[in-house]
PDB file of C-alpha atoms and ligand atoms in Angstrom:
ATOM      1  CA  UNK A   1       0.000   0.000   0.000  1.00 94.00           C
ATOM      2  CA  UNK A   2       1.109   3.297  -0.990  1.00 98.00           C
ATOM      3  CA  UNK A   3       2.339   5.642   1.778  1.00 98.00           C
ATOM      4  CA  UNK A   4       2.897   9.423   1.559  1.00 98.00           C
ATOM      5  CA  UNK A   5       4.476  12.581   3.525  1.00 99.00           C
ATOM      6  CA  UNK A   6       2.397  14.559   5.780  1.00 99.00           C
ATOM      7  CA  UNK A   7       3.520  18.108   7.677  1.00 98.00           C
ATOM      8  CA  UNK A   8       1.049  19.921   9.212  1.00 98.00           C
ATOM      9  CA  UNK A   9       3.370  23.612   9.210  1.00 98.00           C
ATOM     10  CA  UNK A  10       3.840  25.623  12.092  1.00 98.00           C
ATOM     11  CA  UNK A  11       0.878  27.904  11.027  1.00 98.00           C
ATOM     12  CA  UNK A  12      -1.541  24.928  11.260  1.00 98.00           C
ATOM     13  CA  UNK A  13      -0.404  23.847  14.783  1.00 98.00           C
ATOM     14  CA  UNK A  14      -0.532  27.599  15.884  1.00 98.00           C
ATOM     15  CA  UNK A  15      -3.987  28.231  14.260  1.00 98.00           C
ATOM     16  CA  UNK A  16      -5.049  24.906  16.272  1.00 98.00           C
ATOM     17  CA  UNK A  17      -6.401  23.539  13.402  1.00 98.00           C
ATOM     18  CA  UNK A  18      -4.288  20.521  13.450  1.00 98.00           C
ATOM     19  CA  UNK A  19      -7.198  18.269  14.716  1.00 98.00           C
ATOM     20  CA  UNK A  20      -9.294  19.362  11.839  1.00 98.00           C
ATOM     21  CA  UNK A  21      -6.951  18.826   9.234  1.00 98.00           C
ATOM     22  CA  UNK A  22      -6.048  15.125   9.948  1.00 98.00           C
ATOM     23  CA  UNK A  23      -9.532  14.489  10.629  1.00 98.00           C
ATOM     24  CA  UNK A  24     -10.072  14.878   6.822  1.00 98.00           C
ATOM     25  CA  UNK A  25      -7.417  12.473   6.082  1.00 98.00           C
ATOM     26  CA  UNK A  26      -8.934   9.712   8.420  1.00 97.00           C
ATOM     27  CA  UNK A  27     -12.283  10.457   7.131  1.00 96.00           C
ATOM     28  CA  UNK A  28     -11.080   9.003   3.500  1.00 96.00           C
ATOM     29  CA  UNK A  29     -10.107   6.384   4.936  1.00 94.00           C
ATOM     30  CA  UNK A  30      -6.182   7.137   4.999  1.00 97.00           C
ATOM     31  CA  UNK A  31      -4.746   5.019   7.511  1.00 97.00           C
ATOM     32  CA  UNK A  32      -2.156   6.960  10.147  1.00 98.00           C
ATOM     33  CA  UNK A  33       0.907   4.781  10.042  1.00 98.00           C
ATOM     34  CA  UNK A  34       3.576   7.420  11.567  1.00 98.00           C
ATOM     35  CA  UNK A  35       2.987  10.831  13.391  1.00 98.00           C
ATOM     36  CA  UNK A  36       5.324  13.288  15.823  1.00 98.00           C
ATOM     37  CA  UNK A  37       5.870  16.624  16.591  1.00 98.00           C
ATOM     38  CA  UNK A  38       9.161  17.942  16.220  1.00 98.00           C
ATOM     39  CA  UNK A  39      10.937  21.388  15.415  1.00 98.00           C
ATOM     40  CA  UNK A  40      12.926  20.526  12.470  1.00 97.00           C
ATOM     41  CA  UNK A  41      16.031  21.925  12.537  1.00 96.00           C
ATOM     42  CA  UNK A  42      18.031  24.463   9.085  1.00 96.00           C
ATOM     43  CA  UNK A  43      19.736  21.477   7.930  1.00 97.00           C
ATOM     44  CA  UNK A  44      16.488  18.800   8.007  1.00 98.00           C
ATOM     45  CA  UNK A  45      14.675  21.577   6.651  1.00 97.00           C
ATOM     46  CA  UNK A  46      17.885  22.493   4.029  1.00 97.00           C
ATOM     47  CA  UNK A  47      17.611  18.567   2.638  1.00 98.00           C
ATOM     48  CA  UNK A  48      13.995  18.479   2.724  1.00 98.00           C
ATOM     49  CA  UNK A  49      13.255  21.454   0.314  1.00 97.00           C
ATOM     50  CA  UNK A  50      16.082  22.300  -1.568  1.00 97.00           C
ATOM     51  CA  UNK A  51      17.810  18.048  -1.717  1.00 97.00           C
ATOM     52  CA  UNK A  52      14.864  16.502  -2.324  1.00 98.00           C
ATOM     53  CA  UNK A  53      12.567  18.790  -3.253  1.00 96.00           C
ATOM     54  CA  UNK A  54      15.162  21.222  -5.267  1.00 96.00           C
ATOM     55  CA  UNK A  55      13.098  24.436  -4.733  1.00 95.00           C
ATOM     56  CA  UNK A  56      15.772  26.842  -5.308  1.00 95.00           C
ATOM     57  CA  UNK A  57      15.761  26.475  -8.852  1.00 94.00           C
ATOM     58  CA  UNK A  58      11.621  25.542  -9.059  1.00 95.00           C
ATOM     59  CA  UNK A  59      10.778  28.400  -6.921  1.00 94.00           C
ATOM     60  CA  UNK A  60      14.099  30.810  -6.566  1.00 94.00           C
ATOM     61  CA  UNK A  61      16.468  31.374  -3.474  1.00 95.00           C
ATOM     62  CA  UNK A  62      14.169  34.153  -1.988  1.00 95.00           C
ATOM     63  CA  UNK A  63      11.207  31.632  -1.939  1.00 95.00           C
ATOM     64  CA  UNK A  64      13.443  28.865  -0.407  1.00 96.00           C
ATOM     65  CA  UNK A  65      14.629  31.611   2.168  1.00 96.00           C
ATOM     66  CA  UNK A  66      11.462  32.452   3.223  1.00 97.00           C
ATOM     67  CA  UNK A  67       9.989  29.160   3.614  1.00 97.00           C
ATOM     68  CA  UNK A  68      12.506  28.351   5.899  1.00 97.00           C
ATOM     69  CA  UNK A  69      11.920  30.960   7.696  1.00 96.00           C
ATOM     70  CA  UNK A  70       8.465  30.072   8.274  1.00 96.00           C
ATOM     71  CA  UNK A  71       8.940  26.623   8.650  1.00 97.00           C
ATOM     72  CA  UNK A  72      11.406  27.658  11.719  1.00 95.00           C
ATOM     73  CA  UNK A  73       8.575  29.397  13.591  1.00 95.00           C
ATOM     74  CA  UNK A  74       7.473  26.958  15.707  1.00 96.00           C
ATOM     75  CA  UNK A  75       7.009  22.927  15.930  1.00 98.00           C
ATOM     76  CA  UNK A  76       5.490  21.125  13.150  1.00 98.00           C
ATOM     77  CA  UNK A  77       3.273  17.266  12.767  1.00 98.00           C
ATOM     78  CA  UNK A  78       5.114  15.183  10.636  1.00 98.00           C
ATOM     79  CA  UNK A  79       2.786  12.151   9.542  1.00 99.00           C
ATOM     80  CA  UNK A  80       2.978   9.038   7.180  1.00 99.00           C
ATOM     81  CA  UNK A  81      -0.464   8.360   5.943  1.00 98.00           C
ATOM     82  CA  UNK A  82      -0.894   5.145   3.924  1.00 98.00           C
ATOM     83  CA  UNK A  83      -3.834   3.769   1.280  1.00 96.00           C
ATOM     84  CA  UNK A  84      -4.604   3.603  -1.883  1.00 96.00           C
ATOM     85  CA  UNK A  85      -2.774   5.789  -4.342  1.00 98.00           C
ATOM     86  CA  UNK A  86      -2.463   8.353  -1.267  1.00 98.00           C
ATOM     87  CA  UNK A  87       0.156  10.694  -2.792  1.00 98.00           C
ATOM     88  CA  UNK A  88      -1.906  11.558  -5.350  1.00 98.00           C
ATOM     89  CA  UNK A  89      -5.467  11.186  -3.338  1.00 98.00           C
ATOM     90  CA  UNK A  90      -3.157  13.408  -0.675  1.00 98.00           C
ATOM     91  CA  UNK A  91      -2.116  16.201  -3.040  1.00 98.00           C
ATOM     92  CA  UNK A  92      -6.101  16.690  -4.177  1.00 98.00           C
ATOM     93  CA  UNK A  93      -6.975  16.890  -0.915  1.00 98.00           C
ATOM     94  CA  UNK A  94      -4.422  19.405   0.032  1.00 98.00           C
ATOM     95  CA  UNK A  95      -5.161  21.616  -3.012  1.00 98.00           C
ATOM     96  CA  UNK A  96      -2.809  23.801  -4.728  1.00 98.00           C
ATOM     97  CA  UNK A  97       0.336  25.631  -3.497  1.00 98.00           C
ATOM     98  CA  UNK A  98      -1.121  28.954  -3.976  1.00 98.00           C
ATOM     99  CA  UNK A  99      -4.245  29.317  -1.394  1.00 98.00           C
ATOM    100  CA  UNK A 100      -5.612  32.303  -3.562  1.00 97.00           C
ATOM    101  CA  UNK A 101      -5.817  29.584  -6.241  1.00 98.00           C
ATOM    102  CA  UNK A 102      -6.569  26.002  -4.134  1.00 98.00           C
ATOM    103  CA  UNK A 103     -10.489  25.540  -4.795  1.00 98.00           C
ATOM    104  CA  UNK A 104     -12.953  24.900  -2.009  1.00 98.00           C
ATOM    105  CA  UNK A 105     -13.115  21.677  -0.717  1.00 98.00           C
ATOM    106  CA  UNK A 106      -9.258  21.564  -0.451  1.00 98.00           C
ATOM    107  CA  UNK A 107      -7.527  22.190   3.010  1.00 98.00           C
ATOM    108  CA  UNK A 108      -5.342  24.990   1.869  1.00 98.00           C
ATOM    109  CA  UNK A 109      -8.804  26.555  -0.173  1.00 98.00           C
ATOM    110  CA  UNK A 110     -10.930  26.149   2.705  1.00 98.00           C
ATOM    111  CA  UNK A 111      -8.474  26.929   5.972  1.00 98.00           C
ATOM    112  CA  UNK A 112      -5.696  29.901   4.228  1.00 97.00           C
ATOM    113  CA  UNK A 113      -5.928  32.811   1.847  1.00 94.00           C
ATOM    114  CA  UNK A 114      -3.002  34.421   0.747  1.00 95.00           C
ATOM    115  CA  UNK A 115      -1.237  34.734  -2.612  1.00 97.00           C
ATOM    116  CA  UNK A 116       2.105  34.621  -4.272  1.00 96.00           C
ATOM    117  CA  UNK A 117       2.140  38.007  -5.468  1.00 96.00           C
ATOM    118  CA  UNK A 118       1.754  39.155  -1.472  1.00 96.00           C
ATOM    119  CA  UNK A 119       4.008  36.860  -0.234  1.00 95.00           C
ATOM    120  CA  UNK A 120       6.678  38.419  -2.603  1.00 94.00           C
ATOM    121  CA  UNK A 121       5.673  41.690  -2.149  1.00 95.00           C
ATOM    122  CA  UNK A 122       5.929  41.458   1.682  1.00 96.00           C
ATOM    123  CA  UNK A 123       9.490  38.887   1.444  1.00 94.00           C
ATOM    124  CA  UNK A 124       7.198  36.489   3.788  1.00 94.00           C
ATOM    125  CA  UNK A 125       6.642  32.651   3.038  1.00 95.00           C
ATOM    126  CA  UNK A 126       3.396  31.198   2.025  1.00 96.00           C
ATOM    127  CA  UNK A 127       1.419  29.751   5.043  1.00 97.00           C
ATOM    128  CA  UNK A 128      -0.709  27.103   3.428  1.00 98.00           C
ATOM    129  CA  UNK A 129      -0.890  24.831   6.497  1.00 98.00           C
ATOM    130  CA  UNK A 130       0.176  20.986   5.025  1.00 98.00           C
ATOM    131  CA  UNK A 131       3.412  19.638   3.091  1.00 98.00           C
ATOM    132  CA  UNK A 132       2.342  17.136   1.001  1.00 98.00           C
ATOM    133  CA  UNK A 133       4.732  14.723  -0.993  1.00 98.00           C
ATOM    134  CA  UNK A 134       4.894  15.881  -4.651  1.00 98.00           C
ATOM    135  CA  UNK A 135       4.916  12.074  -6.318  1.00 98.00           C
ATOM    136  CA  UNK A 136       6.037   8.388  -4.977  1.00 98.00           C
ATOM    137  CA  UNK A 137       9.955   9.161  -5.440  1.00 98.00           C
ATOM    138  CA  UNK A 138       9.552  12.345  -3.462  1.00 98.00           C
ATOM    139  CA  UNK A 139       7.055  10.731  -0.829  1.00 98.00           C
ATOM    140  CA  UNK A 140      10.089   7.471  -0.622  1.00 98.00           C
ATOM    141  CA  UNK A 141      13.154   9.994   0.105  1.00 98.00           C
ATOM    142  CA  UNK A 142      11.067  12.437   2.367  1.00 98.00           C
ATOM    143  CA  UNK A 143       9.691   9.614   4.058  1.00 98.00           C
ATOM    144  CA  UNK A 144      13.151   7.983   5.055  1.00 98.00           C
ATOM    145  CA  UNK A 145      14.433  11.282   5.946  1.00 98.00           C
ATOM    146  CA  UNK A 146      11.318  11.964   8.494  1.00 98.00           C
ATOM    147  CA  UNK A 147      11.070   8.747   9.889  1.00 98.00           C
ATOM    148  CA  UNK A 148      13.281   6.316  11.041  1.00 98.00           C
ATOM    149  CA  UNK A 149      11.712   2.254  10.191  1.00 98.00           C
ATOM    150  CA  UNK A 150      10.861   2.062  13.947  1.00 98.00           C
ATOM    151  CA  UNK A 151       8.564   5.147  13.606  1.00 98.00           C
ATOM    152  CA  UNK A 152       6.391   3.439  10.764  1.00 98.00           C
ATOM    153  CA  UNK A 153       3.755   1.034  12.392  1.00 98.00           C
ATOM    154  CA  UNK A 154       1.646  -1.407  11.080  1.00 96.00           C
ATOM    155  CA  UNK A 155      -2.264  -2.365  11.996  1.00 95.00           C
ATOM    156  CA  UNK A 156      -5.183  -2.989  10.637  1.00 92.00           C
ATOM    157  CA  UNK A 157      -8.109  -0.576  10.078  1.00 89.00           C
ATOM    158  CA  UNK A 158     -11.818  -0.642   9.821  1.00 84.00           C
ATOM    159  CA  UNK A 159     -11.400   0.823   6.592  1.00 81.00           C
ATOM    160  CA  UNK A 160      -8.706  -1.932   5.358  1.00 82.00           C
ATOM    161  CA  UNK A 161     -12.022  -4.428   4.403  1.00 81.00           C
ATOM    162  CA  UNK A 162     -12.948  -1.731   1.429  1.00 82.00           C
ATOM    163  CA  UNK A 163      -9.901  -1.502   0.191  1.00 80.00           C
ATOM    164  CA  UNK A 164      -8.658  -5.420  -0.011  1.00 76.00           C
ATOM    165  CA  UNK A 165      -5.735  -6.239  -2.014  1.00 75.00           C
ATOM    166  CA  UNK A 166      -5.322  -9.988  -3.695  1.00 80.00           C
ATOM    167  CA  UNK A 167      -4.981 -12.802  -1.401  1.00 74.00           C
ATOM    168  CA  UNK A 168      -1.535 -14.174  -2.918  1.00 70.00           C
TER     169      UNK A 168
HETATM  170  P1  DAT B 201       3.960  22.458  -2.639  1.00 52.23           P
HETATM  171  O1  DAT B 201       4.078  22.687  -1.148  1.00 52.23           O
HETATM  172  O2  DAT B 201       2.559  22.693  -3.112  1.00 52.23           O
HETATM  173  O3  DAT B 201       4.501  21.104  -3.061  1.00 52.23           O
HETATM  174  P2  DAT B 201       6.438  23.637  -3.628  1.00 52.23           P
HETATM  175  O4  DAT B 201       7.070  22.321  -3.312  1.00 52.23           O
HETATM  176  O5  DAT B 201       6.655  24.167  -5.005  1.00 52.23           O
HETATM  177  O6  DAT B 201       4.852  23.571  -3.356  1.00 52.23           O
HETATM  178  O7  DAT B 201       6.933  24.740  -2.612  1.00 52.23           O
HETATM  179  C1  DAT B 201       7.136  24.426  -1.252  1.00 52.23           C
HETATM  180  C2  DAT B 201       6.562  25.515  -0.373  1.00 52.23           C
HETATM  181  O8  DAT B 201       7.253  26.730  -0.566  1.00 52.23           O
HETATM  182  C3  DAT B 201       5.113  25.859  -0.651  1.00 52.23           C
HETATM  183  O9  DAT B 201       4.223  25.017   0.065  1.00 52.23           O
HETATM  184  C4  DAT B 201       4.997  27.267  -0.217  1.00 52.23           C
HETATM  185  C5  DAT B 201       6.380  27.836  -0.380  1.00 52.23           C
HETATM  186  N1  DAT B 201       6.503  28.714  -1.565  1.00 52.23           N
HETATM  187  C6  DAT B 201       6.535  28.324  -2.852  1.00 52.23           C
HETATM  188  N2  DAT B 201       6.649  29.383  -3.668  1.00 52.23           N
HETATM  189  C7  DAT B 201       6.711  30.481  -2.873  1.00 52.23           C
HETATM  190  C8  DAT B 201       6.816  31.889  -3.102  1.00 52.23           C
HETATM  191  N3  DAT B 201       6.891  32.414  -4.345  1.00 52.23           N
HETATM  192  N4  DAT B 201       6.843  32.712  -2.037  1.00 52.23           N
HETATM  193  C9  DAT B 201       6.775  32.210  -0.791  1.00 52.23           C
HETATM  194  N5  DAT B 201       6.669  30.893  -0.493  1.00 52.23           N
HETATM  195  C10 DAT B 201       6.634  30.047  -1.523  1.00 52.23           C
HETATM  196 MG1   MG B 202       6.436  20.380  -2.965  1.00 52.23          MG
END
């Protein structure tokens, strides 16, 4: 089963909203197969965006810089959620980058407004409340450098009897 990246950002934890938002990935049916709190530190945060997720030359340097910044404001949720397809299913549910542009229904378009052009204009970052993993080789790397093997559990939920896989 397919497992993908989770953060909920220092601006969801300090909002409170942090129930709300993993509520919508249970409700799915998205099962919780890792979760801490932590306060990353430069360098996680350094090989996070810029090693695996090479946002200096997607984004720019003054992006990267401020998304740091933000990201160093207070502690963050890091959480593995696992089911079927979930990076993708994830990514839909989280909504675009941009909250100006993530449509209702998402959890940046419902929960954050704010847009690039006003991020830029003020040299803040973008608080849009969840990292999500991009696509499955992004979701593998930022996975092992979250977690350590010991931090990834395995159950079974109610959920797991709608979602079978083959008997082999
Ligand atoms: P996403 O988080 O949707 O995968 P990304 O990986 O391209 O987007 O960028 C990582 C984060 O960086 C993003 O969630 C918000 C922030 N960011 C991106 N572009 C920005 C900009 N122009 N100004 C400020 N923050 C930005
Ligand atoms: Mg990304």
């Amino acid at each position: 089963m397919e497992k993908t990246l989770v953060v909920l950002k220092p601006d969801a934890i300090q909002r409170g909203i942090a129930g709300e938002i993993l509520t919508r990935f249970e409700k799915v049916g998205l099962k919780i197969v890792g979760a801490k709190m932590l306060a990353p530190s430069y360098d996680h945060l350094y090989h996070h965006y810029e090693n695996i997720g090479k946002m200096v030359s997607r984004r720019g340097q003054k992006a990267f810089d401020v998304t740091l910044a933000m990201m160093n404001a207070g502690p963050v949720i890091a959480l593995v959620l696992e089911g079927v397809e979930a990076v993708a299913l994830v990514r839909k549910m989280v909504g675009a980058t941009e909250p100006k542009s993530a449509l209702p229904g998402t959890i940046r378009g419902d929960y954050s407004h704010m847009s690039f052009g006003h991020a830029d204009a003020n040299d803040v970052g973008i608080p849009n409340l969840v990292h999500a993993s991009g696509d499955t080789t992004e979701a593998a790397l930022e996975i092992a450098h979250w977690f350590s093997e010991s931090e990834i559990y395995t159950y079974e939920t109610a959920h797991e009897k709608f979602t079978q896989t083959k008997k082999k």
